[in-house]
């Protein structure tokens, strides 16, 4: 088949799911028959390469010839009206990516997150108290999954928690595929303006929070004020919505099979492995990791030319049967293999330790204190986020 024919026949992406707890079945068919294939992006009609196999995904994500820079020719820009601003290091290549990420890493290493664990546990206990004191059924998204990462990230950055509704609405707009690029950028700019004012205030007294500490060592790290604002914006967006939806959709997956929640509650030693399996099975970074080739590269025998866009489906890679036996089964006893939900290579999620800490705290407390938790509606009636860039659920009615 010629390149022209392949482009003409390229299926639309993203592909519709037939089961809300599984990626699109077409992704599995492509992984088996044509793991490096052409797809047409639904937002602008451009044709890019789709990677669906685990080893190929790791190859692309680790190869510096595949750029994460928004400005690279062929990059799948996806509904953004203008390039990301200073500090948005997930959309940069070295050396800027290296410099900015290195400035943030000390704030998110395991030792620093360990210090935060009692604070995270306190938030979880308070939210669970409120759940148990309230009516049933109740919405676990609104009452638990959304407030927890909001409280954690605002604590981390030193943002007044009373502004949480502002951040909730901001991330909701930026994650909605139906919102035009101009509106999305306005909302992002509003968030940047807020954080710029907040950081300006912290530069006067340099409090002992993430933004205060980064402001203190800004000159040493070679950061501009605008870059600190950009890093804070990125943390607010990436650290909030992904964790909230991982908690929610992971809970749906646990409750979908009768008896699974109670069995895990009765054997809490299984939870660390269960968290990894839930994060693999329910990959909330649903759209995938975007790249553009900066030179001709061959992947799995397929030539990807310089200037062509690439989309790595992390969800498809996490269901690769050659790596994860019976991959569509949520197996809480599965032997651990590194999944790709937090990415791979240079751009592997810098906040993954903090994310795992929140997931552990959330599920361990809910399992301990509400062992009788159950869905208040059939799984098919749960409103899944098919219209958002981060997968999950809009609401989760539960009772006990």
Tab-separated table of N, CA and C in Angstrom, residues 26-27 41 160 162 237:
chain	number	residue	atom	x	y	z
A	26	UNK	N	-10.213	-1.573	18.810
A	26	UNK	CA	-9.417	-1.367	17.595
A	26	UNK	C	-7.935	-1.210	17.915
A	27	UNK	N	-7.611	-0.692	19.097
A	27	UNK	CA	-6.210	-0.553	19.478
A	27	UNK	C	-5.552	-1.920	19.614
A	41	UNK	N	-6.106	12.251	13.180
A	41	UNK	CA	-6.550	12.897	14.416
A	41	UNK	C	-7.875	13.612	14.189
A	160	UNK	N	-3.579	29.184	48.777
A	160	UNK	CA	-4.725	29.170	49.702
A	160	UNK	C	-5.797	28.202	49.228
A	162	UNK	N	-8.841	28.016	49.847
A	162	UNK	CA	-10.150	28.595	49.518
A	162	UNK	C	-10.281	28.891	48.027
A	237	UNK	N	-2.151	21.698	36.995
A	237	UNK	CA	-3.000	21.018	36.012
A	237	UNK	C	-2.729	19.512	36.018
